[in-house]
Each structure stands twice: as C-alpha cells, then as structure tokens.
mmCIF file of N, CA and C in Angstrom:
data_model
loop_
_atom_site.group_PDB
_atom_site.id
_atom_site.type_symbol
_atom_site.label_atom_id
_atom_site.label_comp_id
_atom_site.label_asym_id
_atom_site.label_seq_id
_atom_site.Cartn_x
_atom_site.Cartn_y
_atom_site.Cartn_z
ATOM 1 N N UNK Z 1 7.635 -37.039 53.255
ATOM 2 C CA UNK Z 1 7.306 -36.521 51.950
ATOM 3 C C UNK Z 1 8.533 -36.664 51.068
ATOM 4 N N UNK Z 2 8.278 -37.467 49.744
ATOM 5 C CA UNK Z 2 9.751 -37.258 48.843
ATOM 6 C C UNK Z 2 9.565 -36.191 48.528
ATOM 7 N N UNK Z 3 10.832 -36.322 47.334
ATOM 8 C CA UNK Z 3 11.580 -34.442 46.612
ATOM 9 C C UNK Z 3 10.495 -34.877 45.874
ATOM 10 N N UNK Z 4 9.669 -35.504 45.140
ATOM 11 C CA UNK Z 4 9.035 -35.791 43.686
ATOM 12 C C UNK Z 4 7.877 -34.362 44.454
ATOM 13 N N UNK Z 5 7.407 -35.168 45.478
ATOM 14 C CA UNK Z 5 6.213 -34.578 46.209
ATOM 15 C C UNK Z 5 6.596 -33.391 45.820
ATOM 16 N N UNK Z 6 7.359 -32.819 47.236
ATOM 17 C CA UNK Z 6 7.327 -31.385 47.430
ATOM 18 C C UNK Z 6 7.834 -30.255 45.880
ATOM 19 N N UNK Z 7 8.225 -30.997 44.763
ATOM 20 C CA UNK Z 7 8.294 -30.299 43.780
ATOM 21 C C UNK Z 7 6.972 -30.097 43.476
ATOM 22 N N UNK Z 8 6.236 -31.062 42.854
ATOM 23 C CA UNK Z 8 5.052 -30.864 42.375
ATOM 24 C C UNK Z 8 4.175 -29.799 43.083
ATOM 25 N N UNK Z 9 3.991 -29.847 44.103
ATOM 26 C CA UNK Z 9 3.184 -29.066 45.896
ATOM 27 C C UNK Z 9 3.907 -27.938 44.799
ATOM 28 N N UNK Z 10 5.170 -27.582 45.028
ATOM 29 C CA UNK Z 10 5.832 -25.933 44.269
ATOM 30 C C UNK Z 10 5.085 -26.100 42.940
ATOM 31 N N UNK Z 11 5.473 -26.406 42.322
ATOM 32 C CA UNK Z 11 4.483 -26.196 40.858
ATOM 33 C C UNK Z 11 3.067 -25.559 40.927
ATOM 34 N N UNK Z 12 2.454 -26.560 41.887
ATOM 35 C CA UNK Z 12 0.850 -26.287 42.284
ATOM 36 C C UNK Z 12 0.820 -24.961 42.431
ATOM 37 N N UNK Z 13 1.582 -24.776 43.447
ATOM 38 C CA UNK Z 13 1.617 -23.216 44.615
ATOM 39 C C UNK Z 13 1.528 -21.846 43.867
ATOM 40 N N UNK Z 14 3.007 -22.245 42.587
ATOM 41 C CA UNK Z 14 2.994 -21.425 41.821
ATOM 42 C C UNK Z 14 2.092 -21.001 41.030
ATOM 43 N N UNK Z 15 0.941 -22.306 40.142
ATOM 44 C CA UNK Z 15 0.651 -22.155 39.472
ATOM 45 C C UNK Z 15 -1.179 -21.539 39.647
ATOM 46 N N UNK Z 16 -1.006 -21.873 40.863
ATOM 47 C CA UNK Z 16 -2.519 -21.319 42.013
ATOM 48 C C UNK Z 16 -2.083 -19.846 41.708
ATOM 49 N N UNK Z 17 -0.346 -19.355 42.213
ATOM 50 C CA UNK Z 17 -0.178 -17.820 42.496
ATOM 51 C C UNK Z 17 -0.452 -17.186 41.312
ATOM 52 N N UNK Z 18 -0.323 -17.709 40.517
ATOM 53 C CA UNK Z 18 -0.292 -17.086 39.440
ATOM 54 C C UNK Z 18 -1.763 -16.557 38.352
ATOM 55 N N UNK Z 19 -2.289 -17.569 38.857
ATOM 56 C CA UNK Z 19 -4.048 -17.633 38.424
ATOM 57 C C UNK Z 19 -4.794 -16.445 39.093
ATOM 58 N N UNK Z 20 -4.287 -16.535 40.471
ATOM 59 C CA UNK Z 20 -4.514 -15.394 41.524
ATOM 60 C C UNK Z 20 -4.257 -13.909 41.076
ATOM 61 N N UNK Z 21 -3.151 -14.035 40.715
ATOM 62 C CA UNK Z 21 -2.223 -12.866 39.985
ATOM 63 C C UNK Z 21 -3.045 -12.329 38.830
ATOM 64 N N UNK Z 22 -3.454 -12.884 37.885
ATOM 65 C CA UNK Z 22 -4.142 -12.674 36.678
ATOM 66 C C UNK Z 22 -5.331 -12.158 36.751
ATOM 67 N N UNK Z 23 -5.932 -12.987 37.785
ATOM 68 C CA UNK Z 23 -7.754 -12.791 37.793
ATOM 69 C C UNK Z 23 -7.280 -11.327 38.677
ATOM 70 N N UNK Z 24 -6.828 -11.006 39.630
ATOM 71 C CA UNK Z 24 -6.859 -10.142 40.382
ATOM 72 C C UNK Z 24 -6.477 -8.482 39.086
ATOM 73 N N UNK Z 25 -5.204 -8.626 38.464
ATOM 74 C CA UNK Z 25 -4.799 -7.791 37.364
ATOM 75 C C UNK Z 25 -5.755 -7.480 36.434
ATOM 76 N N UNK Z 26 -6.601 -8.696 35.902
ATOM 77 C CA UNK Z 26 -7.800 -8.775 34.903
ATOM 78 C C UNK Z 26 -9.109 -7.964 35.519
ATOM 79 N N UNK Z 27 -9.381 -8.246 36.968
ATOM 80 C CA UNK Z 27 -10.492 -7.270 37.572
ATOM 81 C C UNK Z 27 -9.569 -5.669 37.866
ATOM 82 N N UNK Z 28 -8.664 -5.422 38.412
ATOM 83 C CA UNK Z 28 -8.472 -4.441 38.244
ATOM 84 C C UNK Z 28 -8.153 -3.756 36.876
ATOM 85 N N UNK Z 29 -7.748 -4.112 36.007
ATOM 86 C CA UNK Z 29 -7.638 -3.276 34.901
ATOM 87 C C UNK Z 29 -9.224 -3.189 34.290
ATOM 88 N N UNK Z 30 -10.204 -4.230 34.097
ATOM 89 C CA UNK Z 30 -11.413 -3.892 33.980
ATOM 90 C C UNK Z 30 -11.870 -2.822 34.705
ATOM 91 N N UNK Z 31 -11.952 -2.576 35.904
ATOM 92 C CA UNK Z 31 -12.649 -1.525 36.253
ATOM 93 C C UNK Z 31 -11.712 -0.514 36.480
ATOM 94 N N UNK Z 32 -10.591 0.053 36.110
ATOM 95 C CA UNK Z 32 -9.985 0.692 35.755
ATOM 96 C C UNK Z 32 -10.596 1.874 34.687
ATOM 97 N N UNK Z 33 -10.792 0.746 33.180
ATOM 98 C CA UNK Z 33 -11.155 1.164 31.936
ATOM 99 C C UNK Z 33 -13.050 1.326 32.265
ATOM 100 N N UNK Z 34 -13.533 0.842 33.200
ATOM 101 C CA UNK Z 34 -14.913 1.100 33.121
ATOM 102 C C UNK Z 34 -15.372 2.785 33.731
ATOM 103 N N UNK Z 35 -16.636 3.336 32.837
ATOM 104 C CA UNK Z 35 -16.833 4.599 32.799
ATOM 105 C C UNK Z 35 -18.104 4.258 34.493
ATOM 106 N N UNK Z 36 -18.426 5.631 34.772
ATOM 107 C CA UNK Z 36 -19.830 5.676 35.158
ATOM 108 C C UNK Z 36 -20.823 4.913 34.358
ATOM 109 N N UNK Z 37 -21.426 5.902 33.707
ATOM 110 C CA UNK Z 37 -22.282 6.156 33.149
ATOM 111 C C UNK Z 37 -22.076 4.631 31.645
ATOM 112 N N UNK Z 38 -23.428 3.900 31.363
ATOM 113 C CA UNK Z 38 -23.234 3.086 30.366
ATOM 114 C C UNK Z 38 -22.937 3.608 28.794
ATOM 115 N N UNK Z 39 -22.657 3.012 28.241
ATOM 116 C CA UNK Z 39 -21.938 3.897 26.430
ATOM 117 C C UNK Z 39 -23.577 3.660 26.136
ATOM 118 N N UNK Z 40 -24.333 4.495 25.163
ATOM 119 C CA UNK Z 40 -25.633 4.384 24.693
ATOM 120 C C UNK Z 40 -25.083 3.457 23.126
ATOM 121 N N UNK Z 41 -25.683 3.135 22.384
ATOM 122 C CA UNK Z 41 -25.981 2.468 21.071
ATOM 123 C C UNK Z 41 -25.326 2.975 20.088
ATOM 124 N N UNK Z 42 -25.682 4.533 19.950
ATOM 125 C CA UNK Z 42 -25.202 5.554 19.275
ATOM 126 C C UNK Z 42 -24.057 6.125 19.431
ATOM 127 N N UNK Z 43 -23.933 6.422 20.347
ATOM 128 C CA UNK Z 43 -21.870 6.450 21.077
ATOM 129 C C UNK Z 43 -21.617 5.579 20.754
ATOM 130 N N UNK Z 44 -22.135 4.099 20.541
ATOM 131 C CA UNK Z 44 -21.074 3.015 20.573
ATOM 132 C C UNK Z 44 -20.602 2.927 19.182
ATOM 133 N N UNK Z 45 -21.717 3.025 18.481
ATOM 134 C CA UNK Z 45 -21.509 3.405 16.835
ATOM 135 C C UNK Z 45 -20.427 4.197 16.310
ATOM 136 N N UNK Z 46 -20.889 5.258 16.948
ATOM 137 C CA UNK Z 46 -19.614 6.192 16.469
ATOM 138 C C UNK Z 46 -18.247 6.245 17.019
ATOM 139 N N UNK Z 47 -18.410 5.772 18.261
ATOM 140 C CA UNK Z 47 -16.537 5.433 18.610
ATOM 141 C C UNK Z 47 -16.058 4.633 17.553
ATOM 142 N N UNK Z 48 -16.784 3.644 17.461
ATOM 143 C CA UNK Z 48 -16.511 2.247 16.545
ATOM 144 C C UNK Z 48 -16.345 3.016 15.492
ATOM 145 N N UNK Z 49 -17.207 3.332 14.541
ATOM 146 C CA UNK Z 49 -16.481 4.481 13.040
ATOM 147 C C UNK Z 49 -15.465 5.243 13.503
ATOM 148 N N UNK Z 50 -14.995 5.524 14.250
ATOM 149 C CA UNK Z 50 -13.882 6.576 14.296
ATOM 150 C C UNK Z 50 -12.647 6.006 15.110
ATOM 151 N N UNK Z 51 -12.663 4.421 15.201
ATOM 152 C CA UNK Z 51 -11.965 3.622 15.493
ATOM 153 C C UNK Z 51 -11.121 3.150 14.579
ATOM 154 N N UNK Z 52 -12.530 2.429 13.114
ATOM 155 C CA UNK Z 52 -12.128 0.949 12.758
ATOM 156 C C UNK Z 52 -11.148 2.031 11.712
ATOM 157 N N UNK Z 53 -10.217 1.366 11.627
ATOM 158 C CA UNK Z 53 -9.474 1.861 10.333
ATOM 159 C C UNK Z 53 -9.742 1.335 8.778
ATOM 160 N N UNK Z 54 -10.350 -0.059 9.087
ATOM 161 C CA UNK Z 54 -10.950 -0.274 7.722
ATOM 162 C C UNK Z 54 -11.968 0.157 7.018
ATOM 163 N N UNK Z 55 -12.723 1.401 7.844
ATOM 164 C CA UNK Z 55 -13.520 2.118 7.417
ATOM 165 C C UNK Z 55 -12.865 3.055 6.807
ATOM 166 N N UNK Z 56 -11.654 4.053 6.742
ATOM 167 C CA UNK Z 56 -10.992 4.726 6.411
ATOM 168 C C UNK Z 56 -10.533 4.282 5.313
ATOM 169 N N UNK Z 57 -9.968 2.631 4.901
ATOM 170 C CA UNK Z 57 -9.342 2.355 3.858
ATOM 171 C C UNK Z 57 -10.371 1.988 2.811
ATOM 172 N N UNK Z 58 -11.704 1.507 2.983
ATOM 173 C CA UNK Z 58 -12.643 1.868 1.896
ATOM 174 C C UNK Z 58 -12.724 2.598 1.586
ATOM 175 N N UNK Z 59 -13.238 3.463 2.286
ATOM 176 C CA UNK Z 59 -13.474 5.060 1.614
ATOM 177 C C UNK Z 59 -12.294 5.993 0.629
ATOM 178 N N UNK Z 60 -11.446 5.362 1.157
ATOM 179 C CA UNK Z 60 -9.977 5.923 0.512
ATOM 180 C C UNK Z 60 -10.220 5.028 -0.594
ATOM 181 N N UNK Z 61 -10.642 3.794 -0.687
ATOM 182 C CA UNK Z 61 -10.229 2.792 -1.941
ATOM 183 C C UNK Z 61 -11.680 3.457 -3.410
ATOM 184 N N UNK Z 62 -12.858 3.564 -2.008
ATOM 185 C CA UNK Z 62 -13.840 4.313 -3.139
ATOM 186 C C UNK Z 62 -13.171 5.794 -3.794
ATOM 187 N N UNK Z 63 -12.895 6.709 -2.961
ATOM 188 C CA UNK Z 63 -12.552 7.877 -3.682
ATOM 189 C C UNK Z 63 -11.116 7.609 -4.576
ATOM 190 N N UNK Z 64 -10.456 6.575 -4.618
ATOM 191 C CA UNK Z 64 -9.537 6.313 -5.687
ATOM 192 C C UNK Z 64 -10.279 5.804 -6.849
ATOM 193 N N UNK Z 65 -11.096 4.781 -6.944
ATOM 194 C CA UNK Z 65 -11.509 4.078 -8.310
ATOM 195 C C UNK Z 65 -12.609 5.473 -8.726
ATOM 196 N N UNK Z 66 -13.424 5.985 -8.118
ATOM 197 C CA UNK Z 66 -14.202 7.114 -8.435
ATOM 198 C C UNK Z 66 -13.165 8.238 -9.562
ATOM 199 N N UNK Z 67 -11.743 8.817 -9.107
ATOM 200 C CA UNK Z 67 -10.880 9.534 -9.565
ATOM 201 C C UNK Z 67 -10.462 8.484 -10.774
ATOM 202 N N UNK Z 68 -10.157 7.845 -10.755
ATOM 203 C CA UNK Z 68 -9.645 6.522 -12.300
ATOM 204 C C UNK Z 68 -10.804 6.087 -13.197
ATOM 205 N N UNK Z 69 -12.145 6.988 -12.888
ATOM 206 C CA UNK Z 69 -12.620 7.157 -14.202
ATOM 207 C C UNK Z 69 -12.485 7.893 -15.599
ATOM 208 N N UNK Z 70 -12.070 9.360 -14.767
ATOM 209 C CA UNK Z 70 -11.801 10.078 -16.265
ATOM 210 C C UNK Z 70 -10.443 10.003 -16.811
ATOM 211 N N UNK Z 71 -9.256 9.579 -15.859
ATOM 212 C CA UNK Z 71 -8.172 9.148 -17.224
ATOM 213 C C UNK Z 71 -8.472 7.735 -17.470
ATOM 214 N N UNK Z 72 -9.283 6.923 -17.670
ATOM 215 C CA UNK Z 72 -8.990 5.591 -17.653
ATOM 216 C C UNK Z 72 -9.454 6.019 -19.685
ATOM 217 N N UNK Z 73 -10.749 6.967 -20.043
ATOM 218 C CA UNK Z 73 -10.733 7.239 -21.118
ATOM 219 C C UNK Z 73 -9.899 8.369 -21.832
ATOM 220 N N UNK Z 74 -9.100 8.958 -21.203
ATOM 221 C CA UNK Z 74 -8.367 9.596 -22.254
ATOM 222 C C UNK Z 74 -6.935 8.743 -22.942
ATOM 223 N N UNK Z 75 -6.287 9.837 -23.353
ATOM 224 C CA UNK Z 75 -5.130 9.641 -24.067
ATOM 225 C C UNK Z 75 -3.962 9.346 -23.417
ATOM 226 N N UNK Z 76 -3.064 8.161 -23.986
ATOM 227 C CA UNK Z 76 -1.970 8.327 -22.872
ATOM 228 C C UNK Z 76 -0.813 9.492 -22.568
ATOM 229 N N UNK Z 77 -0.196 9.864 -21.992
ATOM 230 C CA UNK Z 77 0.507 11.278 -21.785
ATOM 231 C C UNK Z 77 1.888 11.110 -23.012
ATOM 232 N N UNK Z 78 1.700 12.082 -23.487
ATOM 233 C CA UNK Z 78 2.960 12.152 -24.456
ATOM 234 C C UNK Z 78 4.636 11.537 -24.287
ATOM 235 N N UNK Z 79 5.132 11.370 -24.717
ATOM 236 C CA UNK Z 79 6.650 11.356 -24.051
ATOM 237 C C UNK Z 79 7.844 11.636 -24.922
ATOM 238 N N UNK Z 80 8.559 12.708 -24.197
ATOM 239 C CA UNK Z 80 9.785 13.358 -25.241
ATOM 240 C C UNK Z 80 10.912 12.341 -25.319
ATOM 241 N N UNK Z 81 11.418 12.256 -26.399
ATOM 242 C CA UNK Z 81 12.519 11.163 -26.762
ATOM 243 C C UNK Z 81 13.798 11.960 -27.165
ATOM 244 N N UNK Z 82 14.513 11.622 -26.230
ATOM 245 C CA UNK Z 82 16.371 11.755 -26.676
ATOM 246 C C UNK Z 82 16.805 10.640 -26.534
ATOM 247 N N UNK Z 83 17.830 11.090 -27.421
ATOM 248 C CA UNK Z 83 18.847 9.673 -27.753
ATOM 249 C C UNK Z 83 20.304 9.558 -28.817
ATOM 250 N N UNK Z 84 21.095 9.224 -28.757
ATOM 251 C CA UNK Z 84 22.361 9.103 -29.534
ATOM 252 C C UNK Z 84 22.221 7.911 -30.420
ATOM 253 N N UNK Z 85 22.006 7.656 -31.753
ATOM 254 C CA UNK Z 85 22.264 5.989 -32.404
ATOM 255 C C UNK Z 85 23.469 5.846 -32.919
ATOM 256 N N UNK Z 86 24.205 4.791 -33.031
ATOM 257 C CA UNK Z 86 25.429 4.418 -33.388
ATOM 258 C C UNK Z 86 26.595 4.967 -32.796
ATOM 259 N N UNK Z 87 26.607 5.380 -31.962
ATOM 260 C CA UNK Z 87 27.981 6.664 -30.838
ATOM 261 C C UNK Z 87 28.954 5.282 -31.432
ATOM 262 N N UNK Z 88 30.367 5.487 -31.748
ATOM 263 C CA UNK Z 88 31.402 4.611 -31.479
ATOM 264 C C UNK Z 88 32.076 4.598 -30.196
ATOM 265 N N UNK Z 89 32.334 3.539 -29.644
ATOM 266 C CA UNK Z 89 32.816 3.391 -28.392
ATOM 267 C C UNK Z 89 34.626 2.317 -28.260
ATOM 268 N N UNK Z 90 34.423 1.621 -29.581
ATOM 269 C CA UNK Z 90 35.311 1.231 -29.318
ATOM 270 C C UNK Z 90 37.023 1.368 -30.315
ATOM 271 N N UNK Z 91 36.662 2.391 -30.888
ATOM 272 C CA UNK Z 91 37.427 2.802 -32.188
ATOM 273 C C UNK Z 91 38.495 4.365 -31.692
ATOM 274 N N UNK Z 92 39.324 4.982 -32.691
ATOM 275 C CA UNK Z 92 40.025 6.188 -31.768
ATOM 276 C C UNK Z 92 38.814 7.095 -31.603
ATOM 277 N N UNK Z 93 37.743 7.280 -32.200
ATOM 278 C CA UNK Z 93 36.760 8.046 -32.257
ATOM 279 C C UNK Z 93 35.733 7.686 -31.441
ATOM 280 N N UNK Z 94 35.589 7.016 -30.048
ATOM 281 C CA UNK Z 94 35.437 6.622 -28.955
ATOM 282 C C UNK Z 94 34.476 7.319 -28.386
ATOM 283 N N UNK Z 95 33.306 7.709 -28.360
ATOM 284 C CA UNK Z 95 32.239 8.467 -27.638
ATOM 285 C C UNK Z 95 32.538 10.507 -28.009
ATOM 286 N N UNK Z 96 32.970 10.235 -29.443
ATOM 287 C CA UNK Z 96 32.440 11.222 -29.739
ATOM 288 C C UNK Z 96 31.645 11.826 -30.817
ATOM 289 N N UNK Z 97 30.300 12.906 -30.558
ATOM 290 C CA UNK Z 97 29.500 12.722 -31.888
ATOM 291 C C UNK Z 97 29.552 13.032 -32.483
ATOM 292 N N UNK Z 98 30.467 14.218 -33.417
ATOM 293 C CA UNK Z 98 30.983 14.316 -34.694
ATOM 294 C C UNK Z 98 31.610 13.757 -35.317
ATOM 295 N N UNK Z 99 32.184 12.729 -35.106
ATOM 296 C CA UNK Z 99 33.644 12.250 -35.998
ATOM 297 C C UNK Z 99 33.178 11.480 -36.508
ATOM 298 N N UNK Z 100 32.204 10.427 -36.404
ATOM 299 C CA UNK Z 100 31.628 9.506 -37.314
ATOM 300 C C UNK Z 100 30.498 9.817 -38.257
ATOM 301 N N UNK Z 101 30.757 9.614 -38.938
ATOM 302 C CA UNK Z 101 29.540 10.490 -39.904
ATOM 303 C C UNK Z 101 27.933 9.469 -39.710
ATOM 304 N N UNK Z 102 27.873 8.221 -39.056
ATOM 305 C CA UNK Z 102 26.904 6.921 -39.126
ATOM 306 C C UNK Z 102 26.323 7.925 -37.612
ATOM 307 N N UNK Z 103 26.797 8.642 -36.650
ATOM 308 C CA UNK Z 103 26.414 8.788 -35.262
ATOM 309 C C UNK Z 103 25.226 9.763 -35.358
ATOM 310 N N UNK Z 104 24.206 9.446 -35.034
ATOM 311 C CA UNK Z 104 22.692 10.008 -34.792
ATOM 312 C C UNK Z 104 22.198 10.616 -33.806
ATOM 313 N N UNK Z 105 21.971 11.943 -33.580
ATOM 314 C CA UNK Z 105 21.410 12.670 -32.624
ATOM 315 C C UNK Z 105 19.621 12.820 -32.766
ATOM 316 N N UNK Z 106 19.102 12.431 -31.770
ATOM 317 C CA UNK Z 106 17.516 12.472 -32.069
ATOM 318 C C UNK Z 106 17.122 13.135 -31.025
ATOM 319 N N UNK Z 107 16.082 14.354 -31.075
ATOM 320 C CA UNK Z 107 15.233 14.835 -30.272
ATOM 321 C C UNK Z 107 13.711 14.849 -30.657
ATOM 322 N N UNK Z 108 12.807 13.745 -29.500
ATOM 323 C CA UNK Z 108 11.691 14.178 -30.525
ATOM 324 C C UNK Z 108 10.496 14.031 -29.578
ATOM 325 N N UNK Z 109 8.765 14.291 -30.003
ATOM 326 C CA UNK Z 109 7.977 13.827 -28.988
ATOM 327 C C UNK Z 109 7.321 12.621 -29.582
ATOM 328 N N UNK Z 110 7.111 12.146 -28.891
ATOM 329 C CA UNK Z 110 5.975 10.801 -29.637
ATOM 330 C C UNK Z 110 4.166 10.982 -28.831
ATOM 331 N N UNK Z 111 3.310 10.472 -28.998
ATOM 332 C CA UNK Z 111 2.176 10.359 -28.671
ATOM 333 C C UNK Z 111 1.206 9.229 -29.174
ATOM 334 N N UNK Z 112 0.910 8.305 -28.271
ATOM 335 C CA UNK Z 112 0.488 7.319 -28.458
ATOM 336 C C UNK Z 112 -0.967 7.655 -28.748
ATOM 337 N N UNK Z 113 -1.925 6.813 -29.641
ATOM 338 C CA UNK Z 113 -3.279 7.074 -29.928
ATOM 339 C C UNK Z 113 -4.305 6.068 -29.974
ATOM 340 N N UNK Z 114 -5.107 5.874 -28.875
ATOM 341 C CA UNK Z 114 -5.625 5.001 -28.704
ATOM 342 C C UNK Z 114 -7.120 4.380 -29.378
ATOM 343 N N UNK Z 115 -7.539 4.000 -30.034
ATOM 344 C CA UNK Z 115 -9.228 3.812 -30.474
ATOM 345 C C UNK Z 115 -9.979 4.685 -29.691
ATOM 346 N N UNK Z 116 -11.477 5.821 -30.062
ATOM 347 C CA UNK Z 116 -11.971 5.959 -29.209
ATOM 348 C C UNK Z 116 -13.138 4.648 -28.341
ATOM 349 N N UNK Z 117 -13.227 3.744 -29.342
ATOM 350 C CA UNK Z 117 -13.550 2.573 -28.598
ATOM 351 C C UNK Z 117 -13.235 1.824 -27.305
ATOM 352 N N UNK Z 118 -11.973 1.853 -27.657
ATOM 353 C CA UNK Z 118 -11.048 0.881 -26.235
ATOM 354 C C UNK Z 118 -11.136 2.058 -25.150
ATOM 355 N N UNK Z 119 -11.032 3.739 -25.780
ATOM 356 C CA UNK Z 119 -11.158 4.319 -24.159
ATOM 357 C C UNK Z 119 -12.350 4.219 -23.797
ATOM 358 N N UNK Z 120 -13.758 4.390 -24.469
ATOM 359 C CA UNK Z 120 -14.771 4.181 -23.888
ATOM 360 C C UNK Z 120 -14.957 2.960 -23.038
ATOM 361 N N UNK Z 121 -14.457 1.799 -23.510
ATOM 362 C CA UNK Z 121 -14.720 0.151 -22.923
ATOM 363 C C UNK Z 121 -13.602 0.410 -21.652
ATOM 364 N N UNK Z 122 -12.796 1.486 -21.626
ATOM 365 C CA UNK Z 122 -11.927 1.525 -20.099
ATOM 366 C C UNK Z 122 -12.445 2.338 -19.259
ATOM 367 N N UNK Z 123 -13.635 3.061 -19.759
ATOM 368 C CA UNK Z 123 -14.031 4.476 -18.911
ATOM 369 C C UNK Z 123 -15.547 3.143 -18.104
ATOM 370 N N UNK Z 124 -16.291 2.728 -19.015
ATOM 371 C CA UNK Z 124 -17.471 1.838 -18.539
ATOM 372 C C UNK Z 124 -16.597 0.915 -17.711
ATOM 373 N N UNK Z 125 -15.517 0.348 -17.872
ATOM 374 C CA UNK Z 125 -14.925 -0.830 -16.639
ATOM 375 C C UNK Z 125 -14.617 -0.280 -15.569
ATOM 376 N N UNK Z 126 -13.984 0.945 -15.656
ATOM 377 C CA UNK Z 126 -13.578 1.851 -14.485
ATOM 378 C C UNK Z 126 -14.966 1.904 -13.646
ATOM 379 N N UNK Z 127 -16.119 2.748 -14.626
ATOM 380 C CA UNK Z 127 -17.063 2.953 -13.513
ATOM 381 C C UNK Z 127 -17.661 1.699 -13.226
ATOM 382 N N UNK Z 128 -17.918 0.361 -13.571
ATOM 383 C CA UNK Z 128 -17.773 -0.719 -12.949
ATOM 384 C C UNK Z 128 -16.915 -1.047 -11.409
ATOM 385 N N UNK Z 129 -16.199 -0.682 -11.836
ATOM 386 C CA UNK Z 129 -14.956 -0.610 -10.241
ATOM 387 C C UNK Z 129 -15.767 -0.402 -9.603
ATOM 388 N N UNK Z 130 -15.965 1.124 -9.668
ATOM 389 C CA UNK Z 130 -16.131 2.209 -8.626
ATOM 390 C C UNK Z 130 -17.695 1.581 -7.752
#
C-alpha cells in the first residue's frame, strides 16, 4: 500500500467518524427535545405567537402610528429664545455686555402657526398610516 493510499483510507475513516458522530448527536438531541404527548394545532399556534417577535414589533409599530394621529394635527410646541447679538470679542471690551452700547440681550417665546388645512391633510395621512 503507498502513503497516497493510506492517507486517503485516513480521510475516509475520519470522514465516515464523523458522519457517525453527527447522525448519532442529531438523534439524540432530537429526542431529547421530544415531549410525550403530540403539540395539538392550537398549542402550536400559540407557542408560535408568543415566540415570533415580529409579532410584537407590529403591534408596537401599530400602537405607534395609531398615537401620531392626534399631534400630527396640532400645533407645533412653542420654543423659548435666548440669546446675546453683537457681544464684542475681539476689542478691550471683550465678552462683556454692558460696555458696548450695539450688544443685545434677547429673551423671548416664539410659536410657530400652521394652516388649519395642512394640519388636517397631516391628521388624514397619519390615519392613512395607521
């Protein structure tokens, strides 16, 4: 017998042991995981819902677009404005706000106002989503 032979013969041997190995691991872990009794239709259903997780992320995606109907028509939320205009920064009077008489202190709210048209045409697209 050459070396070519008896390598290949090892390859074989191994690759027999190993098939052996698998099918044997594959039947025991099958009946491992197998119950008595068969799963009915209805058990199988409901494991499966309380499995799939993409059942969870619809429902989560419905009760989000459902909630983004009623702000989709209101108003947008106000927003308070501060701010300094003209501060000098590079003069002896350097970041401070009295000394220049041009330096602007603003405190204020603003509120944006939208058509009641465009919120209605966002409240009907929303419930479109949903």
């Amino acid at each position: 017998m050459s070396c070519s032979s008896r390598l290949s013969s090892r390859r074989v041997c191994g690759r027999v042991r190993l098939v052996v190995f698998i099918s044997l691991f594959s039947a025991h872990a099958c009946a491992a995981f197998a119950d008595d009794a068969p799963l009915s239709l209805l058990d199988a259903v409901r494991e499966a819902e309380a499995q799939a997780p993409n059942i969870a992320a619809r429902a989560a995606a419905l009760t989000s677009a459902e909630r983004a109907i009623v702000p989709a028509g209101e108003l947008p939320d106000p927003q308070l404005v501060v701010g300094i205009d003209n501060l000098p920064v590079t003069t002896n009077d350097a970041f401070h706000l009295n000394r220049d008489f041009m330096t602007m202190r603003k405190v204020g709210v603003m509120q944006t106002f939208t058509r009641a048209e465009k919120r209605e045409l966002r409240t009907q697209r929303a419930e479109a989503m949903a």
